[in-house]
Coordinates of C-alpha atoms in Angstrom, one line a residue:
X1214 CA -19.9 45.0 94.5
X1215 CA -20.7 48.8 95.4
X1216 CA -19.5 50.3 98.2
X1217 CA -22.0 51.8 100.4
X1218 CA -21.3 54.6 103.0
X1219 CA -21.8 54.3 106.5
X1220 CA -24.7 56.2 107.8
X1221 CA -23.2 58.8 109.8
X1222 CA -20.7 59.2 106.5
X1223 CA -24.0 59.6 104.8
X1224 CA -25.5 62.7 106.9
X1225 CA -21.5 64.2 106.7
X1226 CA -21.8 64.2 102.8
X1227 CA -25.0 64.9 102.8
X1228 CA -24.4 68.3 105.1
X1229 CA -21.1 69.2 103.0
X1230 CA -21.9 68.1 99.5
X1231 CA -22.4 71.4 97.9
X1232 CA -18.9 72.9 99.5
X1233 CA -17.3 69.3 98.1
X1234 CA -18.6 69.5 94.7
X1235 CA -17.5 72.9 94.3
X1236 CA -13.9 71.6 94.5
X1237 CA -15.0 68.2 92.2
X1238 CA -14.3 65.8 94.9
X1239 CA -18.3 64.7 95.3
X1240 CA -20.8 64.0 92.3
X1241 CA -24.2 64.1 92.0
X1242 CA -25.8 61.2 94.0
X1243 CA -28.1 59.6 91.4
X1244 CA -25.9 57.1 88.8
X1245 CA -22.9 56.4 90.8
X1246 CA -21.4 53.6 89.7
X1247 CA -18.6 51.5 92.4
X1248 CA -15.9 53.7 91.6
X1249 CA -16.9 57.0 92.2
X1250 CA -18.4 55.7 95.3
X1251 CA -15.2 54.7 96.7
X1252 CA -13.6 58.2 95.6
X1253 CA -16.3 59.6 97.3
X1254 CA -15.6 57.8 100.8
X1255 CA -11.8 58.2 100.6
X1256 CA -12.0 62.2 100.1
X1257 CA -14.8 62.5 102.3
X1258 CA -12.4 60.8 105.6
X1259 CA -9.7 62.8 104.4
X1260 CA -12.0 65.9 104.7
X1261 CA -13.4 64.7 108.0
X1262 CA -9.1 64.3 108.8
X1263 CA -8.5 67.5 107.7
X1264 CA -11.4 69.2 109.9
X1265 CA -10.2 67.3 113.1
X1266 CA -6.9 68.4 112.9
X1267 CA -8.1 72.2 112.2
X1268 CA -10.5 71.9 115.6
X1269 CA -7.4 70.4 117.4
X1270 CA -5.4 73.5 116.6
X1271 CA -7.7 76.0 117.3
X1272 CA -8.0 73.9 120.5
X1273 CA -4.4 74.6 121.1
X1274 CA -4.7 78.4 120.0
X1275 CA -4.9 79.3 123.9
X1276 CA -2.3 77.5 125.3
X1277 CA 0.4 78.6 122.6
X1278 CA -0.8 82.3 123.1
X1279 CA -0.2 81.9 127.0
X1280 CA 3.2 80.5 126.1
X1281 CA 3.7 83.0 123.9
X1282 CA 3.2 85.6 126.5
X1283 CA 5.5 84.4 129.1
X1284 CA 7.6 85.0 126.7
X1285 CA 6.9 88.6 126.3
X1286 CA 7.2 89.1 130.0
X1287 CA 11.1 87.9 130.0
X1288 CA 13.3 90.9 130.5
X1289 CA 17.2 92.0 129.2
X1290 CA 18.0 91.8 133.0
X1291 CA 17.1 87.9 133.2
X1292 CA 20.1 87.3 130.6
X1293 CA 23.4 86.1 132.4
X1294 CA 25.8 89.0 133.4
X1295 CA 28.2 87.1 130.5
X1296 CA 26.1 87.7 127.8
X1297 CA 24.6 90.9 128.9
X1298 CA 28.2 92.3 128.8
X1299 CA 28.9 91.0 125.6
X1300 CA 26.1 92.9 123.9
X1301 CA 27.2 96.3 125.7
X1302 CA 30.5 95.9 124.5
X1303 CA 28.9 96.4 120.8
X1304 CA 27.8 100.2 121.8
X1305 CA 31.4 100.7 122.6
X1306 CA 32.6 103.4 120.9
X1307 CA 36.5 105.2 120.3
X1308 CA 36.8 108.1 122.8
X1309 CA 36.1 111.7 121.5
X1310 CA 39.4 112.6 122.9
X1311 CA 41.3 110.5 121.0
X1312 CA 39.3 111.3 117.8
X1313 CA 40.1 115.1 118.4
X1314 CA 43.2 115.6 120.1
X1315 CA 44.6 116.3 116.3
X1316 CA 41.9 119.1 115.7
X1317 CA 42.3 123.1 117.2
X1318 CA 42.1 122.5 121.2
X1319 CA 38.6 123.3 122.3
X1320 CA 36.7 122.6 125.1
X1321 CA 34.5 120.0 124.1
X1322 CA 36.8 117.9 123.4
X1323 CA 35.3 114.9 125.3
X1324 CA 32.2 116.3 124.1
X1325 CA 30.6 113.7 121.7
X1326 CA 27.0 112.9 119.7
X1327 CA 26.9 109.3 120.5
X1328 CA 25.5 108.6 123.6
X1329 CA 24.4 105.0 123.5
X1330 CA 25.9 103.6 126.8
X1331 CA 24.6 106.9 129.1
X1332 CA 21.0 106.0 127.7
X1333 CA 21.3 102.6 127.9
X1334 CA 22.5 102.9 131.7
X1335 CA 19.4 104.9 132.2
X1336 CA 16.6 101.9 131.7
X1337 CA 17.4 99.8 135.2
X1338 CA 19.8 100.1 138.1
X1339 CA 20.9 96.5 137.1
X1340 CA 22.1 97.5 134.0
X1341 CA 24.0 100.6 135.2
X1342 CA 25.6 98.7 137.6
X1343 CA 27.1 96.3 134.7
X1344 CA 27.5 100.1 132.9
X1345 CA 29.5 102.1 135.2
X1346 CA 32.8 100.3 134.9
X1347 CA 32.7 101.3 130.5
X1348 CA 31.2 104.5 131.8
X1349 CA 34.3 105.7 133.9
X1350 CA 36.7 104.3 131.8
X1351 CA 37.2 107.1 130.0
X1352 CA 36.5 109.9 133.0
X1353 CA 37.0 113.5 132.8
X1354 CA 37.7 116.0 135.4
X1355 CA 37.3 119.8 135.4
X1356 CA 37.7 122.6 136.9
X1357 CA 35.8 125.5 136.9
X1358 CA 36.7 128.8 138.7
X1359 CA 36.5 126.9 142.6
X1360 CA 34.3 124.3 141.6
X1361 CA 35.3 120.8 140.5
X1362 CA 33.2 119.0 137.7
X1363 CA 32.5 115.7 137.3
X1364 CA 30.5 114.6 134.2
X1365 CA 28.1 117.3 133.5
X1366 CA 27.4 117.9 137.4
X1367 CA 29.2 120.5 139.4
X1368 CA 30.2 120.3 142.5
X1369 CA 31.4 123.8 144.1
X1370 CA 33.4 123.4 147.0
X1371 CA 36.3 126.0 148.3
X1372 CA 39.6 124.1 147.6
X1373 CA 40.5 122.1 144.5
X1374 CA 42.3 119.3 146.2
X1375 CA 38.9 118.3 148.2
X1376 CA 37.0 118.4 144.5
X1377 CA 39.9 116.4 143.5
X1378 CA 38.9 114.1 146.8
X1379 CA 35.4 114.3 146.2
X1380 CA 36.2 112.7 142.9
X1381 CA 37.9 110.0 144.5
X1382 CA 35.4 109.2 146.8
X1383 CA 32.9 108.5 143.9
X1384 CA 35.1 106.1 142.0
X1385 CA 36.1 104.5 145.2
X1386 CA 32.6 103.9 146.8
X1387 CA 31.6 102.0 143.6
X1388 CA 34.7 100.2 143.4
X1389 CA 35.8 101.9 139.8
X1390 CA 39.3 102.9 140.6
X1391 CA 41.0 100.1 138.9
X1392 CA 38.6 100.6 136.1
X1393 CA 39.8 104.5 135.0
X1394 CA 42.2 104.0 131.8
X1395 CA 41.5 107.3 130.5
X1396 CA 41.9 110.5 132.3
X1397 CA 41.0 114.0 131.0
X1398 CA 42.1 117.1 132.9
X1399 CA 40.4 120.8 132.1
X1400 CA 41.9 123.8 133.4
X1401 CA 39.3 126.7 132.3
X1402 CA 40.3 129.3 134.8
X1403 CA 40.9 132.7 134.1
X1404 CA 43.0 134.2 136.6
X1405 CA 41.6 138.2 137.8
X1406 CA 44.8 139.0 139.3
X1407 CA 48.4 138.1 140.1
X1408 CA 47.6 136.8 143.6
X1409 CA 44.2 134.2 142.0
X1410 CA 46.9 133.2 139.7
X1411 CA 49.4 132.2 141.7
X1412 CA 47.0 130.7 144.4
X1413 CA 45.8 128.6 141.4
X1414 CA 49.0 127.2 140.5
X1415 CA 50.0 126.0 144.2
X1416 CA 46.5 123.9 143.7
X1417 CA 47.8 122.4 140.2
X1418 CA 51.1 121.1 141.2
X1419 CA 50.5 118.8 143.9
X1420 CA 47.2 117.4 142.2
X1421 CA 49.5 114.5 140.6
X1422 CA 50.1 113.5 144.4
X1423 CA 46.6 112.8 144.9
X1424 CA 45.6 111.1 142.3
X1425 CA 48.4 108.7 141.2
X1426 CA 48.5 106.8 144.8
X1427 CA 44.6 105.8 143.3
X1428 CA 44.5 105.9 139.7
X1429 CA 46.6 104.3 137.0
X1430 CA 45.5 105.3 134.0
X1431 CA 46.7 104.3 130.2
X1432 CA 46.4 108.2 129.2
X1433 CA 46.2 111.8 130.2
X1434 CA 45.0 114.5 128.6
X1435 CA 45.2 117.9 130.0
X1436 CA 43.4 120.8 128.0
X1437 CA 44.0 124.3 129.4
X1438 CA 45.8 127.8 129.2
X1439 CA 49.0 127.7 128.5
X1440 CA 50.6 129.1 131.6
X1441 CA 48.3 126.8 134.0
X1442 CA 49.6 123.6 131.7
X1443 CA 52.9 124.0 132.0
X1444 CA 52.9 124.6 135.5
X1445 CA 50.9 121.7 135.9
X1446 CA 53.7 119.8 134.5
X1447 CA 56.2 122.1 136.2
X1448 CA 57.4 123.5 133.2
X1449 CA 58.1 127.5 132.4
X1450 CA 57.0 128.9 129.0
X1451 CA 57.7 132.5 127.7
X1452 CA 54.7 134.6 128.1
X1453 CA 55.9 137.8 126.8
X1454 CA 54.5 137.5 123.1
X1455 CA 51.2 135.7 124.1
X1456 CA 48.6 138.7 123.6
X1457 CA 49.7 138.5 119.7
X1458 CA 48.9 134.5 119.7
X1459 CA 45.2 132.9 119.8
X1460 CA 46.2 129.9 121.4
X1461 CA 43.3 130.2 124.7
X1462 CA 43.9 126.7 125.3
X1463 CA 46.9 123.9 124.4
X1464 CA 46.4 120.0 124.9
X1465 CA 48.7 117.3 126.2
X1466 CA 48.2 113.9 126.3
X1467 CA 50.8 110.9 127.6
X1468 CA 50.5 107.6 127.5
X1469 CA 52.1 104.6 129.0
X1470 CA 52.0 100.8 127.5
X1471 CA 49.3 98.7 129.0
X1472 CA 51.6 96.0 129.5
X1473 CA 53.9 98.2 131.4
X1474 CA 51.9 100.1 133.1
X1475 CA 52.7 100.9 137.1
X1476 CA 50.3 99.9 140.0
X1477 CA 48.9 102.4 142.1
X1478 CA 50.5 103.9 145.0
X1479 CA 54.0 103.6 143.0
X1480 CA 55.8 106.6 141.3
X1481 CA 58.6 106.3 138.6
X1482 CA 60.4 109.6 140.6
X1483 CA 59.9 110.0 144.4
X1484 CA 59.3 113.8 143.2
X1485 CA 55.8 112.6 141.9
X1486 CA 55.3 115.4 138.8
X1487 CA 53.4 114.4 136.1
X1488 CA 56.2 113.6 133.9
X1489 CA 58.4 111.5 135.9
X1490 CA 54.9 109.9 138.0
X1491 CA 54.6 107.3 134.9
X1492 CA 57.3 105.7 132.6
X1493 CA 55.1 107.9 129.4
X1494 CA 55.9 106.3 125.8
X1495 CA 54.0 108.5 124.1
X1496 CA 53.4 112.0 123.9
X1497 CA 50.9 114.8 121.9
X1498 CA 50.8 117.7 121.7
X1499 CA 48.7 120.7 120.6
X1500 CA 48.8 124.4 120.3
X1501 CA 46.4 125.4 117.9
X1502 CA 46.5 128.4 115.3
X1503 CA 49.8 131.1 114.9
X1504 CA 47.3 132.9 112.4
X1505 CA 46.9 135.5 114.5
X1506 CA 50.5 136.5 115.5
X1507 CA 50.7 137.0 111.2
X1508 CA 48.8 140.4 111.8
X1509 CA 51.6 141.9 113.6
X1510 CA 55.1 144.0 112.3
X1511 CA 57.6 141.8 112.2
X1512 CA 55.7 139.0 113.4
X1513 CA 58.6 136.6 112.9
X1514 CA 60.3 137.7 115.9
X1515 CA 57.6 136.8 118.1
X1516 CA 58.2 133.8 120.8
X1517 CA 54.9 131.1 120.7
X1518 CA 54.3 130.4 124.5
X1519 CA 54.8 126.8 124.2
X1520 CA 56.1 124.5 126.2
X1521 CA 58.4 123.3 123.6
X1522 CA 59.1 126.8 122.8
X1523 CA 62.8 129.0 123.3
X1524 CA 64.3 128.4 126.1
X1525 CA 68.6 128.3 126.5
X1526 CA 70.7 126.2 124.8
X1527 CA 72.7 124.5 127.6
X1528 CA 68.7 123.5 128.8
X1529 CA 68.0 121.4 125.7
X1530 CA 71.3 119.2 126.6
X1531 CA 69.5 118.0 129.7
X1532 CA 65.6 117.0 128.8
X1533 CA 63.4 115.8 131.6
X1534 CA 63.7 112.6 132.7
X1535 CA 60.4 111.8 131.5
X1536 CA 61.6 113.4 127.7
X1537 CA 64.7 110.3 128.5
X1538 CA 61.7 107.3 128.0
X1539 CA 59.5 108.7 125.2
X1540 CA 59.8 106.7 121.9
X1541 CA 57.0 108.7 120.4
X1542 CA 55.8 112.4 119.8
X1543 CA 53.3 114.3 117.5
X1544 CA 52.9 117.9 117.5
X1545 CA 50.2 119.6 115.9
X1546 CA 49.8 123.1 115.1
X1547 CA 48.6 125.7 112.9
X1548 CA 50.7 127.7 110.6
X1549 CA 53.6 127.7 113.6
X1550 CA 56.5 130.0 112.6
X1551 CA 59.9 127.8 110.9
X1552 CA 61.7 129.4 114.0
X1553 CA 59.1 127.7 116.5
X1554 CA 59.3 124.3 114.4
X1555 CA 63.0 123.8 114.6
X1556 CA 62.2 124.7 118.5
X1557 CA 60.0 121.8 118.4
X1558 CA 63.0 119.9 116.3
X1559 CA 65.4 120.7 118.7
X1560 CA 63.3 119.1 121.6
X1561 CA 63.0 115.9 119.4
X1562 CA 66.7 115.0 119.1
X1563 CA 67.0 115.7 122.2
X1564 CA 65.0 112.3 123.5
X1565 CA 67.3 109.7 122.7
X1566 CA 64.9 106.7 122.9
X1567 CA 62.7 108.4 119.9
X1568 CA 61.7 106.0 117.5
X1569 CA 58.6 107.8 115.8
X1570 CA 58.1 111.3 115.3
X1571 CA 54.7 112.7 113.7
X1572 CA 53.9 116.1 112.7
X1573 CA 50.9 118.5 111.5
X1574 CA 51.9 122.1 110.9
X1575 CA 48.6 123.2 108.7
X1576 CA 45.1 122.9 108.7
X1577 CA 43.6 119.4 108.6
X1578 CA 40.9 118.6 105.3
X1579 CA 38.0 119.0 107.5
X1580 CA 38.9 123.1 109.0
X1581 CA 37.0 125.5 108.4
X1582 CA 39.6 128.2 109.1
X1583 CA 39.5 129.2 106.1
X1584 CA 36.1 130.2 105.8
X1585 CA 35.9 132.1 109.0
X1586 CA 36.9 135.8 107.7
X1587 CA 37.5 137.2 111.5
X1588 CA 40.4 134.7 112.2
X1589 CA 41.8 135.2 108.3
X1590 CA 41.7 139.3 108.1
X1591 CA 44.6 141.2 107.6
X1592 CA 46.3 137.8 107.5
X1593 CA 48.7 137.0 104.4
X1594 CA 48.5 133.5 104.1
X1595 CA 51.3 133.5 101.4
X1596 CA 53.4 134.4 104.5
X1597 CA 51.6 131.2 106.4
X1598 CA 52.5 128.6 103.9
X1599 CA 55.7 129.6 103.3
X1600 CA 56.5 129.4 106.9
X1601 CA 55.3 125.9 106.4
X1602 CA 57.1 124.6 104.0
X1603 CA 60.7 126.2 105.5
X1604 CA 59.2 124.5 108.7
X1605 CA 59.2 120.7 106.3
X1606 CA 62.7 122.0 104.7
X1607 CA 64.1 121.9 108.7
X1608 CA 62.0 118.6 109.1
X1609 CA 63.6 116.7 106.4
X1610 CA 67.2 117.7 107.8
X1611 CA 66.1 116.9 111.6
X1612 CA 64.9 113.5 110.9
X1613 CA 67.9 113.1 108.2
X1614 CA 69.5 113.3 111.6
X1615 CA 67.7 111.6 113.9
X1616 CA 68.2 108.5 112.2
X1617 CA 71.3 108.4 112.0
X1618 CA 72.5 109.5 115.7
X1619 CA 69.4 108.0 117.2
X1620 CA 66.6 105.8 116.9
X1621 CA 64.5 107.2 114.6
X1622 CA 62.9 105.2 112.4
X1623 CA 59.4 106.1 111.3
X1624 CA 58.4 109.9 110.2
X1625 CA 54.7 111.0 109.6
X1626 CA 53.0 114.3 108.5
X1627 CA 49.6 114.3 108.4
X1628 CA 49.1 117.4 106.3
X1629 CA 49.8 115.1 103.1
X1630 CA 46.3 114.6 103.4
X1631 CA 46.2 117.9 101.7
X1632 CA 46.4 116.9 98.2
X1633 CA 47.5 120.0 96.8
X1634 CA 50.6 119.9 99.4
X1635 CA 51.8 116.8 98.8
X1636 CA 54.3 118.1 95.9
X1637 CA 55.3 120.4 97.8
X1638 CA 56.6 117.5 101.0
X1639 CA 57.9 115.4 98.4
X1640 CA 60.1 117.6 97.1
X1641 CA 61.3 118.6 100.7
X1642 CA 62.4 115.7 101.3
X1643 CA 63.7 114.2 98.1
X1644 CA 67.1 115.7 98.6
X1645 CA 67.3 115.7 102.1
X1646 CA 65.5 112.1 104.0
X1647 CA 68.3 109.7 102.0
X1648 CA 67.8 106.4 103.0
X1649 CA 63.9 107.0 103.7
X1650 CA 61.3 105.5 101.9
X1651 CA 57.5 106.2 101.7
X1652 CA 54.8 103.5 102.8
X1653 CA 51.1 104.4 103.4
X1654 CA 50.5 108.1 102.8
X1655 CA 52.1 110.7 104.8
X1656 CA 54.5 108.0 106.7
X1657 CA 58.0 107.3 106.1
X1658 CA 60.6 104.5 106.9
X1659 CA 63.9 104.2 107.5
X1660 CA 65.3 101.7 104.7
X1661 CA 67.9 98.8 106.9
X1662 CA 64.8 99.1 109.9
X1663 CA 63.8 96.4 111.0
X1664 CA 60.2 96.5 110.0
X1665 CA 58.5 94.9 106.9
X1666 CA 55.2 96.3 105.5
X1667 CA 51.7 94.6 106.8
X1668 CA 49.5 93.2 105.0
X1669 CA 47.9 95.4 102.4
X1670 CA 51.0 97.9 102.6
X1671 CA 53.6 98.5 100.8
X1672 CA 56.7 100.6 99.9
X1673 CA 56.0 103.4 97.4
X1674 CA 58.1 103.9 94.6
X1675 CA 60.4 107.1 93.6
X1676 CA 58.5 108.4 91.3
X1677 CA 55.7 108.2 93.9
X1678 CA 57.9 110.1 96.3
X1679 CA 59.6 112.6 93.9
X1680 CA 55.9 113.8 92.6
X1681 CA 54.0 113.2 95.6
X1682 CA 51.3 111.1 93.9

């Protein structure tokens, strides 16, 4: 028997037939038979389903979009501290002092493009506050004629020691002191006479005795003349040749072990210099470009005022205590005279605990020194890199030595970077450095150390070492 629709299904097909035959689901009214009037009641409840549940969504349309904007109103401040510090730590980026302390010393060495966290500490005082510890932990301080920087803000005041307190009081009233790892120091000062000059230096050697009873940090990196570093480190240097030398600024960095580092208030030497305030392990050390000093008669003779330079003999016999506890050095300069590299030698086997000495006595890949025709003029640089490469004959011999009367036992030059220099090392040191074998580059070990390669390194062969790859 036929099935016959209900009324109200009736006035439903009736008011939707057209859209329902256009899809074939409905026929034509007139000679059904049973069967297409049942396919014509099943699709037309499943179209009635289907329009129920589309008014039942739209019905929920408002409440999701509400939903939806309380969501938009949740703010990076409403995530736990935890996690908040867990997605700065991605912007962290490697210090631009560490990045250029093996470039020519400039001034803007802490100077750097990215400036992610500083923005980022901008947007809310909640998030600065999480900030300023990452902030600081690199800090930098700087003096300018009397006045005492701190960031890009200076702060003139008459006496250096109260900029160096004002400093202080900064890191102290938002509890960073513990949080300084990384300390940078500039000197830019140009002393007008002899009585400025000496005033200044008075002011540079007690500044260790204000800041080490507050601040332990990993590092220290002090950027300035010459004559104002080494004093700041209580050193002497020979001054006599430096109007034929453009070296305006040297850098020096030291570094302690994390692990070993001291606490604050407590001094390796009751003396409290720089040198002997920490137990240093590490220690760099820049002086720029010699080019200069190659325009003058007889420049060969001239003394580099360096604070690794000439000085007696009976001196070098007794290094400063703080020279007793390094196990690492790197020196970079620029085309240094052979004379003022075996200087720099001499100073090496002098530190018995040395276990790694690294080296960079021309330009690096990335200097444009050569392209700058004011610093090159009236400049032979035949006479530059052979002065180089009698500087690697002394190296080879030096560290020949150092292993086996010390602890040497890893070299590195970083000018084998040069490609069309690395014959030129190898060949150096393929009579001299028996019983030292290449790994990595520019590094070499002492064969018997022990040390093993890491993963992905290995020990280069000869005929690597003979032709310098």
């Amino acid at each position: 028997m036929a099935l016959n629709p209900l009324p109200a299904e009736l006035d439903y097909l009736s008011n939707h037939e057209n859209r329902l035959s256009t899809v074939g689901l409905v026929r034509p009214v007139s000679g059904q038979n049973e069967k297409s009037d049942c396919i014509t009641f099943r699709d037309a409840r499943r179209e009635n389903s289907l329009k129920e549940n589309e008014l039942s969504y739209q019905a929920q349309i408002p409440q999701r979009a509400e939903k939806y904007r309380s969501f938009s109103k949740a703010k990076l401040e409403d995530l736990p501290n935890e996690l908040l510090d867990h997605i700065i730590s991605f912007l962290n980026t490697e210090p631009p002092s560490v990045r250029k302390i093996k470039d020519e010393p400039s001034l803007d060495l802490t100077v750097s493009k990215t400036k992610d966290l500083k923005h980022l500490s901008l947007t809310s005082q909640i998030i600065r506050k999480l900030l300023l510890p990452r902030l600081f932990r690199c800090s930098r301080v700087k003096t300018i004629c009397n006045g005492f920087c701190v960031g890009d803000s200076v702060i003139s005041v008459p006496f250096f020691l109260d900029n160096v307190e004002s400093f202080l009081s900064f890191l102290r009233s938002n509890n960073l002191l513990g949080y300084v790892k990384s300390l940078v120091v500039y000197i830019n000062e140009t002393p007008t006479d002899t009585l400025q000059e000496q005033s200044t230096l008075r002011k540079t050697r007690v500044i260790w005795r204000h800041i080490f009873p507050h601040l332990n940090p990993h590092s220290i990196t002090i950027v300035g003349p010459p004559v104002y570093l080494a004093r700041l480190i209580s050193c002497e240097i020979s001054t006599c040749d430096a109007w034929a030398f453009d070296m305006p600024l040297h850098i020096l960095r030291l570094e302690q072990p994390a692990g070993r580092s001291m606490a604050p208030g407590t001094t390796h030497n009751k003396a409290a210099g720089l040198l002997d305030a920490r137990p240093w392990t590490h220690m760099s050390l820049d002086e720029g470009s010699s080019l200069k000093a190659y325009r003058s008669y007889e420049y060969y003779l001239k003394i580099t005022p360096s604070l690794l330079g000439t000085r007696p003999r009976e001196c070098i016999s007794e290094p400063l205590l703080a020279m007793t506890s390094l196990t690492c050095l790197h020196y970079t300069a620029v085309f240094p005279f052979y004379s003022h590299t075996d200087d720099v030698l001499q100073y090496a086997k002098a530190m018995p605990a040395l276990e790694k000495l690294s080296m960079q006595l021309a330009p690096s890949v990335h200097s444009d020194i050569f392209s700058d025709r004011a610093r090159t003029a009236l400049v032979n640089l035949e006479d530059s890199w052979m002065e180089v490469e009698m500087g690697y004959s002394l190296i080879g011999h030096a560290v020949m030595e150092m292993g086996e009367k010390g602890k040497l036992t890893e070299f590195e030059t970083l000018d084998y970077e040069i490609r069309d220099f690395r014959w030129t090392i190898a060949s150096k040191f393929r009579d001299t450095m028996k019983g030292w074998k290449r790994y990595g580059g520019g590094r070499w070990r002492k064969v018997g150390s022990l040390w093993f390669p890491r993963l992905g390194e290995e020990w280069d062969s000869d005929e690597l070492l003979d032709w310098g790859d």
